[in-house]
Amino acid sequence: MAEEKKRTRRANGESAIYLGKDGRWHARVPMGYKDDGSPYRRHLTRPTRKELVDEVRRLEKQRDEGSGRQPGKPWTVAKWLEHWVENIAKPVVSENTYDGYEVAVRVHLVPGIGRHRIDRLEPEHLESLYRRMQSAGSKAGTAHQAHRTARTALGEAVRRGHAAKNAAALAKPPRMEEDENEVEPYSVDEVQSLLLEVNKRRNSARWMLALALGLRQGETLGLRWSDVDLDNEYLKLRRNRLRPKYEHGCGEAAPCGRKAGYCPARVQVRRETKNTKSRAGRRAVPLPGPLVVMLRSHREAQARERAAAGNLWTESEYVFTKPLGGPLSPNTDYHDWKRLLEGAGVRDGRLHDARHTAGTVLMLLGVPDRVIDQIMGWEPGGAARMRARYLHVTDPMLKEAARKISHAIWGAPENLAVDKDQDNEA
């Protein structure tokens, strides 16, 4: 028995389903309009009418939800990611965020899943990529960065109708090992050892701003003297120092044969600083008395360096500069930190660990949460999460908690001694 007559007339805007001369069932599904205003219809074909109706309903649902593929040739994942990172993300995100996206797209996502059509990408394709990355030696954190980038890029594709679903939102990234990003803040003794070593070095106040107040590297290197009020003992954080980015200045063929950053005629293509983007990041931070003294001494030392350099000095108004003026490079600053740790005989650690240290010391001193949030520059909505991440329970805090429990349950220490003597006599 034939499944149905060849054609059934449909109302305007409804899908047309019919049996073709090839013996297969066909459908024309209205999906919207092309750029020139003409109707756009998707053509489908299936062996049976039931299969076709199911697919038509799925497409109609996508159309009605606004998630159906738009007219034109489908994007490959590679083409979409390259378009997204350069033309959609780059104009609206910070330079550092763009750098992270660009590396994830160029190094991992395009080589790994770029040949798939964006509307046919499945979560399993991404999960396979993450496994291959780890097998090749990438850390779970690197795979997570690729995953976050893919999720953001594909989310934009879904919003624009180029894909029906965000495969990265459904994919499971690799598990982060609990100790992979574990941070052990420096103890008070270690901070004091660093302080002794710091006093022997140039730009000594730079490191104490990190260890005592938890200033980020970009905040410290972007600090200018106009942001510092030593009379009233506070400073204002308003901008961040960006990592320099260079292009060759010796022509497109790069005849110098070096990387752009080492080209003798290199050209800086990134601004030095950017304004702090969040309201919490733009903040006033109180200066402890000893830090005020250190900054006054630093300003005098900088004036002597300026006088000694004469015409060689590069004027910049930065608080922390190179020996001949001009802003410090974050890379140079990083290596100075490593030399400081080695000189002080303190265990190796990331520069950002100093920020964890400062937050933990503030908690240890009993500073109220709201004040800690102000000093550290945390947004009110996410402050509790950031405190959980940055403030670490130290051994002295645990011992103090044990002492308080002992006092509350067993009484004062002298009572414990009396009870112990009675037990011995018995």
CSV table of C-alpha atoms in Angstrom, one decimal:
chain,number,residue,atom,x,y,z
A,1,MET,CA,0.0,0.0,0.0
A,2,ALA,CA,1.4,3.4,-1.0
A,3,GLU,CA,2.3,5.6,2.0
A,4,GLU,CA,0.5,8.6,0.6
A,5,LYS,CA,-0.3,10.5,-2.6
A,6,LYS,CA,2.7,12.4,-4.1
A,7,ARG,CA,1.8,15.9,-3.0
A,8,THR,CA,-0.3,17.6,-0.4
A,9,ARG,CA,-1.0,21.3,-0.8
A,10,ARG,CA,0.2,23.4,2.2
A,11,ALA,CA,-0.7,26.8,3.5
A,12,ASN,CA,1.8,29.7,3.1
A,13,GLY,CA,4.7,29.3,5.5
A,14,GLU,CA,4.1,25.6,6.1
A,15,SER,CA,6.5,22.8,5.1
A,16,ALA,CA,5.8,21.0,1.9
A,17,ILE,CA,6.1,17.2,2.0
A,18,TYR,CA,5.9,15.0,-1.1
A,19,LEU,CA,7.0,11.7,-2.7
A,20,GLY,CA,9.5,12.3,-5.4
A,21,LYS,CA,10.0,10.4,-8.7
A,22,ASP,CA,13.1,8.8,-7.1
A,23,GLY,CA,10.9,7.0,-4.7
A,24,ARG,CA,12.1,9.0,-1.7
A,25,TRP,CA,10.2,11.4,0.4
A,26,HIS,CA,11.1,15.1,0.1
A,27,ALA,CA,10.3,18.2,2.1
A,28,ARG,CA,10.8,22.0,1.7
A,29,VAL,CA,11.0,23.7,5.1
A,30,PRO,CA,10.6,27.5,5.3
A,31,MET,CA,13.5,28.7,7.5
A,32,GLY,CA,13.3,32.5,7.0
A,33,TYR,CA,14.6,34.9,4.4
A,34,LYS,CA,17.9,35.4,2.6
A,35,ASP,CA,19.9,38.6,2.7
A,36,ASP,CA,18.1,39.8,-0.5
A,37,GLY,CA,14.6,39.2,1.1
A,38,SER,CA,13.7,36.1,-0.8
A,39,PRO,CA,12.4,33.1,1.1
A,40,TYR,CA,14.9,30.6,2.3
A,41,ARG,CA,13.8,26.9,2.4
A,42,ARG,CA,15.7,23.9,3.5
A,43,HIS,CA,15.4,20.8,1.3
A,44,LEU,CA,15.3,17.4,3.1
A,45,THR,CA,15.0,13.8,1.8
A,46,ARG,CA,14.4,10.5,3.6
A,47,PRO,CA,13.4,7.0,2.6
A,48,THR,CA,10.1,7.0,4.5
A,49,ARG,CA,7.6,9.7,5.3
A,50,LYS,CA,7.8,9.0,9.1
A,51,GLU,CA,11.6,9.7,9.1
A,52,LEU,CA,11.0,12.8,7.0
A,53,VAL,CA,8.3,14.2,9.3
A,54,ASP,CA,10.4,13.7,12.3
A,55,GLU,CA,13.3,15.7,10.7
A,56,VAL,CA,10.9,18.4,9.5
A,57,ARG,CA,9.5,18.9,13.0
A,58,ARG,CA,13.0,19.1,14.4
A,59,LEU,CA,13.9,21.8,11.8
A,60,GLU,CA,10.7,23.7,12.5
A,61,LYS,CA,11.4,23.7,16.2
A,62,GLN,CA,14.9,25.2,15.5
A,63,ARG,CA,13.4,27.8,13.3
A,64,ASP,CA,10.7,28.8,15.8
A,65,GLU,CA,13.3,29.0,18.6
A,66,GLY,CA,15.6,31.0,16.4
A,67,SER,CA,18.4,28.4,16.5
A,68,GLY,CA,18.1,27.1,12.9
A,69,ARG,CA,21.0,27.4,10.5
A,70,GLN,CA,20.9,30.5,8.4
A,71,PRO,CA,21.1,30.6,4.6
A,72,GLY,CA,24.5,30.2,3.0
A,73,LYS,CA,27.3,27.7,3.0
A,74,PRO,CA,27.7,26.1,6.5
A,75,TRP,CA,30.8,27.2,8.4
A,76,THR,CA,33.6,24.8,9.2
A,77,VAL,CA,34.8,25.0,12.8
A,78,ALA,CA,38.1,26.4,11.6
A,79,LYS,CA,36.6,29.2,9.6
A,80,TRP,CA,34.2,30.1,12.3
A,81,LEU,CA,36.8,30.2,15.1
A,82,GLU,CA,39.2,32.3,13.0
A,83,HIS,CA,36.4,34.7,12.1
A,84,TRP,CA,35.2,34.8,15.7
A,85,VAL,CA,38.5,35.4,17.3
A,86,GLU,CA,39.6,38.2,14.9
A,87,ASN,CA,36.4,40.0,14.1
A,88,ILE,CA,34.0,39.3,17.0
A,89,ALA,CA,36.1,38.8,20.1
A,90,LYS,CA,39.2,41.0,19.4
A,91,PRO,CA,37.4,44.3,19.2
A,92,VAL,CA,35.6,43.8,22.6
A,93,VAL,CA,37.9,41.9,24.9
A,94,SER,CA,41.1,42.9,26.6
A,95,GLU,CA,44.5,42.2,25.0
A,96,ASN,CA,45.3,39.5,27.5
A,97,THR,CA,42.0,37.7,27.0
A,98,TYR,CA,42.4,37.9,23.2
A,99,ASP,CA,45.9,36.4,23.5
A,100,GLY,CA,44.5,33.4,25.4
A,101,TYR,CA,41.7,32.9,22.8
A,102,GLU,CA,44.1,33.3,19.9
A,103,VAL,CA,46.5,30.7,21.2
A,104,ALA,CA,43.7,28.2,22.0
A,105,VAL,CA,42.2,28.6,18.5
A,106,ARG,CA,45.5,28.5,16.5
A,107,VAL,CA,47.4,25.9,18.5
A,108,HIS,CA,44.7,23.5,19.7
A,109,LEU,CA,41.2,24.0,18.3
A,110,VAL,CA,41.7,24.5,14.6
A,111,PRO,CA,44.2,21.7,14.2
A,112,GLY,CA,42.1,19.4,16.4
A,113,ILE,CA,38.5,19.9,15.2
A,114,GLY,CA,38.7,22.5,12.5
A,115,ARG,CA,37.6,20.3,9.6
A,116,HIS,CA,34.2,19.6,11.1
A,117,ARG,CA,31.1,21.5,10.0
A,118,ILE,CA,30.0,23.7,12.8
A,119,ASP,CA,26.4,22.4,12.6
A,120,ARG,CA,27.6,18.8,12.9
A,121,LEU,CA,30.2,19.2,15.7
A,122,GLU,CA,29.4,16.9,18.5
A,123,PRO,CA,30.6,16.9,22.2
A,124,GLU,CA,32.5,13.7,21.6
A,125,HIS,CA,34.7,15.5,19.0
A,126,LEU,CA,35.8,18.0,21.7
A,127,GLU,CA,36.2,15.3,24.4
A,128,SER,CA,38.4,13.3,22.0
A,129,LEU,CA,40.5,16.5,21.4
A,130,TYR,CA,41.0,17.0,25.1
A,131,ARG,CA,42.2,13.5,25.5
A,132,ARG,CA,44.7,13.8,22.6
A,133,MET,CA,46.0,17.1,24.1
A,134,GLN,CA,46.7,15.4,27.4
A,135,SER,CA,48.3,12.4,25.7
A,136,ALA,CA,50.6,14.8,23.9
A,137,GLY,CA,51.7,16.4,27.2
A,138,SER,CA,49.3,19.3,27.7
A,139,LYS,CA,48.1,19.9,31.3
A,140,ALA,CA,44.5,19.7,32.2
A,141,GLY,CA,44.5,23.5,32.6
A,142,THR,CA,45.5,23.9,29.0
A,143,ALA,CA,42.6,21.7,27.9
A,144,HIS,CA,40.3,23.7,30.1
A,145,GLN,CA,41.4,26.9,28.4
A,146,ALA,CA,40.7,25.4,25.0
A,147,HIS,CA,37.3,24.2,26.3
A,148,ARG,CA,36.4,27.7,27.6
A,149,THR,CA,37.4,29.3,24.3
A,150,ALA,CA,35.4,26.8,22.3
A,151,ARG,CA,32.3,27.2,24.5
A,152,THR,CA,32.4,31.0,24.1
A,153,ALA,CA,33.0,30.9,20.4
A,154,LEU,CA,30.3,28.2,19.7
A,155,GLY,CA,27.9,30.0,22.0
A,156,GLU,CA,28.2,33.0,19.7
A,157,ALA,CA,27.6,30.8,16.7
A,158,VAL,CA,24.4,29.4,18.2
A,159,ARG,CA,23.2,33.0,19.0
A,160,ARG,CA,23.7,33.9,15.3
A,161,GLY,CA,22.0,30.8,14.0
A,162,HIS,CA,25.0,29.1,12.5
A,163,ALA,CA,24.6,26.0,14.7
A,164,ALA,CA,21.7,24.5,16.6
A,165,LYS,CA,23.6,23.6,19.7
A,166,ASN,CA,26.8,24.5,21.5
A,167,ALA,CA,28.7,21.2,21.5
A,168,ALA,CA,31.3,22.6,23.9
A,169,ALA,CA,28.6,23.4,26.5
A,170,LEU,CA,27.7,19.7,26.4
A,171,ALA,CA,31.2,18.4,26.4
A,172,LYS,CA,33.0,17.4,29.6
A,173,PRO,CA,36.5,18.9,30.0
A,174,PRO,CA,39.1,16.8,31.7
A,175,ARG,CA,39.2,16.7,35.5
A,176,MET,CA,41.5,19.2,37.1
A,177,GLU,CA,43.6,17.5,39.7
A,178,GLU,CA,43.0,19.0,43.1
A,179,ASP,CA,46.7,19.8,43.7
A,180,GLU,CA,47.4,21.1,40.1
A,181,ASN,CA,46.7,24.7,41.1
A,182,GLU,CA,47.2,24.3,44.9
A,183,VAL,CA,48.9,27.3,46.4
A,184,GLU,CA,50.8,27.3,49.6
A,185,PRO,CA,51.1,31.0,50.8
A,186,TYR,CA,54.4,32.1,52.2
A,187,SER,CA,54.6,32.1,56.0
A,188,VAL,CA,55.3,35.2,58.1
A,189,ASP,CA,58.9,33.9,58.6
A,190,GLU,CA,59.4,33.6,54.8
A,191,VAL,CA,57.9,37.0,54.2
A,192,GLN,CA,60.4,38.5,56.8
A,193,SER,CA,63.3,36.6,55.0
A,194,LEU,CA,62.1,38.2,51.8
A,195,LEU,CA,62.0,41.6,53.4
A,196,LEU,CA,65.6,41.3,54.5
A,197,GLU,CA,66.6,40.5,50.9
A,198,VAL,CA,64.3,43.1,49.4
A,199,ASN,CA,66.1,45.9,51.3
A,200,LYS,CA,69.3,45.0,49.4
A,201,ARG,CA,67.7,45.4,46.0
A,202,ARG,CA,66.5,48.1,43.6
A,203,ASN,CA,62.8,48.7,43.5
A,204,SER,CA,62.4,47.1,46.9
A,205,ALA,CA,59.0,48.6,47.6
A,206,ARG,CA,57.6,46.9,44.5
A,207,TRP,CA,57.8,43.5,46.2
A,208,MET,CA,56.4,44.6,49.5
A,209,LEU,CA,53.3,46.0,47.7
A,210,ALA,CA,52.8,42.4,46.5
A,211,LEU,CA,53.5,40.6,49.8
A,212,ALA,CA,51.8,43.1,52.1
A,213,LEU,CA,48.9,44.3,50.0
A,214,GLY,CA,48.4,41.7,47.4
A,215,LEU,CA,48.7,44.0,44.4
A,216,ARG,CA,48.6,42.2,41.0
A,217,GLN,CA,51.7,42.5,38.8
A,218,GLY,CA,49.9,44.6,36.2
A,219,GLU,CA,48.5,46.9,38.9
A,220,THR,CA,52.0,47.5,40.5
A,221,LEU,CA,53.8,48.0,37.2
A,222,GLY,CA,51.1,50.4,36.0
A,223,LEU,CA,51.3,52.5,39.1
A,224,ARG,CA,52.3,56.2,38.5
A,225,TRP,CA,53.4,58.8,41.1
A,226,SER,CA,50.2,60.7,40.5
A,227,ASP,CA,48.4,57.6,42.0
A,228,VAL,CA,50.4,57.7,45.2
A,229,ASP,CA,49.5,60.0,48.1
A,230,LEU,CA,52.3,59.5,50.7
A,231,ASP,CA,51.1,62.3,52.9
A,232,ASN,CA,47.7,60.7,53.4
A,233,GLU,CA,49.2,57.2,53.2
A,234,TYR,CA,47.2,55.6,50.4
A,235,LEU,CA,47.4,54.8,46.7
A,236,LYS,CA,44.8,54.6,43.9
A,237,LEU,CA,44.7,51.7,41.5
A,238,ARG,CA,43.3,52.8,38.2
A,239,ARG,CA,45.3,51.0,35.4
A,240,ASN,CA,47.1,47.8,34.5
A,241,ARG,CA,50.4,47.4,32.8
A,242,LEU,CA,50.1,45.2,29.7
A,243,ARG,CA,52.6,42.7,28.4
A,244,PRO,CA,54.5,44.3,25.4
A,245,LYS,CA,53.8,42.9,22.0
A,246,TYR,CA,56.1,43.7,19.1
A,247,GLU,CA,56.3,43.4,15.3
A,248,HIS,CA,59.3,43.4,13.1
A,249,GLY,CA,60.5,46.8,12.1
A,250,CYS,CA,62.9,45.5,9.4
A,251,GLY,CA,60.3,44.6,6.8
A,252,GLU,CA,57.9,41.8,6.1
A,253,ALA,CA,60.6,39.3,5.3
A,254,ALA,CA,62.2,39.8,8.7
A,255,PRO,CA,65.8,40.0,7.3
A,256,CYS,CA,67.2,40.2,10.9
A,257,GLY,CA,66.3,36.5,11.3
A,258,ARG,CA,65.1,37.0,14.9
A,259,LYS,CA,61.8,36.8,16.6
A,260,ALA,CA,59.8,40.0,16.5
A,261,GLY,CA,60.6,40.7,20.2
A,262,TYR,CA,64.3,40.6,19.5
A,263,CYS,CA,64.3,42.5,16.2
A,264,PRO,CA,66.8,45.5,16.5
A,265,ALA,CA,64.1,47.7,14.8
A,266,ARG,CA,61.1,46.2,16.6
A,267,VAL,CA,57.9,48.2,16.8
A,268,GLN,CA,55.7,48.2,19.9
A,269,VAL,CA,52.1,47.4,18.7
A,270,ARG,CA,50.3,47.2,22.1
A,271,ARG,CA,49.5,50.1,24.4
A,272,GLU,CA,51.5,50.2,27.7
A,273,THR,CA,48.5,50.2,30.0
A,274,LYS,CA,44.8,49.9,30.1
A,275,ASN,CA,42.3,51.2,32.5
A,276,THR,CA,41.0,48.8,35.2
A,277,LYS,CA,37.8,47.4,33.8
A,278,SER,CA,35.9,46.6,37.0
A,279,ARG,CA,34.7,49.0,39.6
A,280,ALA,CA,36.2,46.9,42.4
A,281,GLY,CA,39.6,47.0,40.6
A,282,ARG,CA,39.5,50.8,40.6
A,283,ARG,CA,40.1,51.3,44.3
A,284,ALA,CA,42.0,53.1,47.0
A,285,VAL,CA,44.4,51.0,49.1
A,286,PRO,CA,45.8,52.1,52.5
A,287,LEU,CA,49.6,52.1,52.9
A,288,PRO,CA,51.2,50.7,56.1
A,289,GLY,CA,53.7,53.1,57.7
A,290,PRO,CA,56.8,51.1,56.8
A,291,LEU,CA,55.7,51.0,53.1
A,292,VAL,CA,55.3,54.7,53.1
A,293,VAL,CA,58.9,55.0,54.3
A,294,MET,CA,60.0,52.6,51.6
A,295,LEU,CA,58.2,54.5,48.9
A,296,ARG,CA,59.7,57.8,50.0
A,297,SER,CA,63.1,56.3,49.9
A,298,HIS,CA,62.4,54.8,46.5
A,299,ARG,CA,61.3,58.1,45.1
A,300,GLU,CA,64.6,59.7,46.3
A,301,ALA,CA,66.6,56.8,44.8
A,302,GLN,CA,64.7,57.2,41.5
A,303,ALA,CA,65.5,61.0,41.5
A,304,ARG,CA,69.2,60.1,41.9
A,305,GLU,CA,69.0,57.7,39.0
A,306,ARG,CA,67.3,60.3,36.8
A,307,ALA,CA,70.1,62.8,37.6
A,308,ALA,CA,72.9,60.3,36.9
A,309,ALA,CA,71.3,59.2,33.6
A,310,GLY,CA,70.9,62.7,32.2
A,311,ASN,CA,69.7,62.7,28.6
A,312,LEU,CA,69.6,58.9,28.6
A,313,TRP,CA,66.7,58.9,31.0
A,314,THR,CA,63.3,57.9,29.6
A,315,GLU,CA,60.6,60.0,31.3
A,316,SER,CA,57.5,58.0,32.1
A,317,GLU,CA,56.0,58.9,35.5
A,318,TYR,CA,55.9,55.3,36.5
A,319,VAL,CA,56.7,54.5,40.2
A,320,PHE,CA,58.8,51.4,39.2
A,321,THR,CA,61.1,51.8,36.2
A,322,LYS,CA,64.1,50.4,34.4
A,323,PRO,CA,67.5,51.8,35.5
A,324,LEU,CA,67.3,54.4,32.7
A,325,GLY,CA,63.6,55.1,33.2
A,326,GLY,CA,60.6,53.8,31.2
A,327,PRO,CA,58.2,51.1,32.3
A,328,LEU,CA,59.3,47.8,33.6
A,329,SER,CA,58.6,44.8,31.4
A,330,PRO,CA,56.5,42.1,33.1
A,331,ASN,CA,58.9,39.5,31.9
A,332,THR,CA,61.9,41.3,33.5
A,333,ASP,CA,59.8,41.7,36.7
A,334,TYR,CA,59.1,38.0,36.8
A,335,HIS,CA,62.8,37.1,36.6
A,336,ASP,CA,63.6,39.6,39.3
A,337,TRP,CA,61.1,37.8,41.5
A,338,LYS,CA,62.7,34.5,40.9
A,339,ARG,CA,66.2,36.0,41.8
A,340,LEU,CA,64.7,37.5,44.9
A,341,LEU,CA,63.4,34.1,46.1
A,342,GLU,CA,66.8,32.5,45.4
A,343,GLY,CA,68.7,35.3,47.2
A,344,ALA,CA,66.4,35.1,50.2
A,345,GLY,CA,66.7,31.3,50.4
A,346,VAL,CA,62.9,31.0,50.2
A,347,ARG,CA,61.2,28.1,48.3
A,348,ASP,CA,60.3,28.7,44.7
A,349,GLY,CA,56.8,30.0,43.9
A,350,ARG,CA,54.8,32.0,41.4
A,351,LEU,CA,54.7,35.7,41.6
A,352,HIS,CA,50.9,35.5,42.0
A,353,ASP,CA,51.5,33.4,45.2
A,354,ALA,CA,52.5,36.7,46.8
A,355,ARG,CA,48.9,37.8,46.3
A,356,HIS,CA,47.6,34.6,48.1
A,357,THR,CA,50.1,35.4,50.9
A,358,ALA,CA,48.8,38.9,51.4
A,359,GLY,CA,45.1,37.8,51.5
A,360,THR,CA,45.9,35.1,54.0
A,361,VAL,CA,47.8,37.5,56.2
A,362,LEU,CA,44.9,39.9,56.2
A,363,MET,CA,42.6,37.1,57.3
A,364,LEU,CA,45.1,35.9,60.0
A,365,LEU,CA,45.1,39.5,61.4
A,366,GLY,CA,41.3,39.4,61.7
A,367,VAL,CA,40.7,42.1,59.0
A,368,PRO,CA,37.0,42.2,58.2
A,369,ASP,CA,35.9,40.5,55.0
A,370,ARG,CA,34.6,43.8,53.5
A,371,VAL,CA,38.0,45.5,54.0
A,372,ILE,CA,39.8,42.5,52.6
A,373,ASP,CA,37.6,42.7,49.5
A,374,GLN,CA,38.4,46.4,49.1
A,375,ILE,CA,42.2,45.9,49.4
A,376,MET,CA,42.3,42.8,47.1
A,377,GLY,CA,39.9,44.4,44.5
A,378,TRP,CA,37.2,41.7,44.5
A,379,GLU,CA,33.7,42.4,43.1
A,380,PRO,CA,30.9,42.1,45.7
A,381,GLY,CA,29.1,39.4,43.8
A,382,GLY,CA,32.1,37.1,43.6
A,383,ALA,CA,34.0,38.1,46.7
A,384,ALA,CA,33.0,35.0,48.7
A,385,ARG,CA,34.2,32.8,45.9
A,386,MET,CA,37.5,34.7,45.6
A,387,ARG,CA,38.0,34.5,49.4
A,388,ALA,CA,37.6,30.8,49.2
A,389,ARG,CA,40.2,30.6,46.5
A,390,TYR,CA,42.8,33.0,47.9
A,391,LEU,CA,42.5,32.9,51.7
A,392,HIS,CA,44.3,29.8,53.1
A,393,VAL,CA,43.9,28.2,56.5
A,394,THR,CA,47.4,28.1,57.9
A,395,ASP,CA,48.8,25.9,60.7
A,396,PRO,CA,48.8,28.7,63.3
A,397,MET,CA,45.1,29.3,62.6
A,398,LEU,CA,44.3,25.6,63.0
A,399,LYS,CA,46.3,25.5,66.3
A,400,GLU,CA,44.4,28.6,67.6
A,401,ALA,CA,41.1,26.9,66.6
A,402,ALA,CA,42.2,23.8,68.6
A,403,ARG,CA,43.1,25.9,71.6
A,404,LYS,CA,39.6,27.6,71.6
A,405,ILE,CA,37.9,24.2,71.3
A,406,SER,CA,39.9,22.9,74.1
A,407,HIS,CA,39.0,25.9,76.3
A,408,ALA,CA,35.3,25.7,75.4
A,409,ILE,CA,34.9,21.9,76.1
A,410,TRP,CA,37.5,21.0,78.7
A,411,GLY,CA,37.8,24.4,80.4
A,412,ALA,CA,40.8,26.6,81.1
A,413,PRO,CA,44.3,25.0,80.8
A,414,GLU,CA,44.8,25.1,84.6
A,415,ASN,CA,41.7,23.0,85.1
A,416,LEU,CA,43.2,20.4,82.7
A,417,ALA,CA,46.4,20.3,84.8
A,418,VAL,CA,44.4,19.7,88.0
A,419,ASP,CA,42.4,16.9,86.3
A,420,LYS,CA,45.7,15.3,85.1
A,421,ASP,CA,47.2,15.4,88.6
A,422,GLN,CA,44.1,13.8,90.1
A,423,ASP,CA,44.2,11.0,87.5
A,424,ASN,CA,47.9,10.4,88.3
A,425,GLU,CA,47.1,10.2,92.1
A,426,ALA,CA,44.4,7.7,91.4
